Amino acid sequence: MESNCSAATVRAVLARRMDQPGALLPILHELQDTLGHIPADAVPEIAGALNLSRAEVHGVITYYHHFRAEPAGRRVIQICRAEACQSMGADALLAHAQLRLGCGVHGTTADGAFTLEPVFCLGLCASSPAMTIGDEVHARVTPQVFDALIAQGEATL
């Protein structure tokens, strides 16, 4: 495993949850919440504990966009990609965000400050385009508003 801390965390989560019915998703969620990602080295251990193949565990991790194989930046930015936001400029906003941050979707800035992710519907369809930075939701985001929010975020990191 990549560190003793993450190895101990994986073992503790498995010990708590491996006997639950449908344990894989609760295990993955707890690891994601605790470590910020699912370490690749944890996959064989999870698979063995649950009598699953490594491919099955890997398939679940890669299927759900919530799970990460690598740690995210200190702040996660999600830009809505649902139809209402797309119709109000989300595609241009996402393109601007990639240029401003210097990373692609599912990427992290070189300094580790931000991770950029697409998301499908933040529930702000009437106030689109919408995005989040961490737990903060922002509506009617233009490229100029995005730049101001990122500058504010950079100042508080």
Phi, psi and omega in degrees: 000157187292333175207157178298324180297311181291325177297316178295322179296315179300314180298319181294318179295317178299317180298322181286323194244347190296339180267000177286144172298136180062043189290339188302308182296316176300323177296312181297318179297316181295320177296315179300314181293324184279313186263342184087356178191172176254105181300137180303325180293344180279338185303310179299323180292318178296313181302314180297318181294328183259004182057045177242163174280157175299326179296321179296315180294313178301319180300319179292317180299317183279339179289316183270122182294342180296327184275141179238144174271342180234152178299145176278169174294175181296332175230136178258127177255127176242127177248127184294136180244011180288168189301316182298316179292322178299320182291343181252014172109015181296327179297315178293322178296317179296317178298317178297317181300318179297318178293314183296318183274338182074029177213159178272181176296144186067015179254166180236142179299155184302328181273001178076011183284318187227144169243134183255125181225142170279152176218150182249096174083112174260001178081017180245041187304324181283351182234038186276161358284150184242156177204165172235151167233109188064234180264001181270128180261138180231138183242160180051050185275124174256169174304323180292319177295318178303311181300319180294319179294320180292318178299318178296318179295321180295325182290336183257000180284000000 
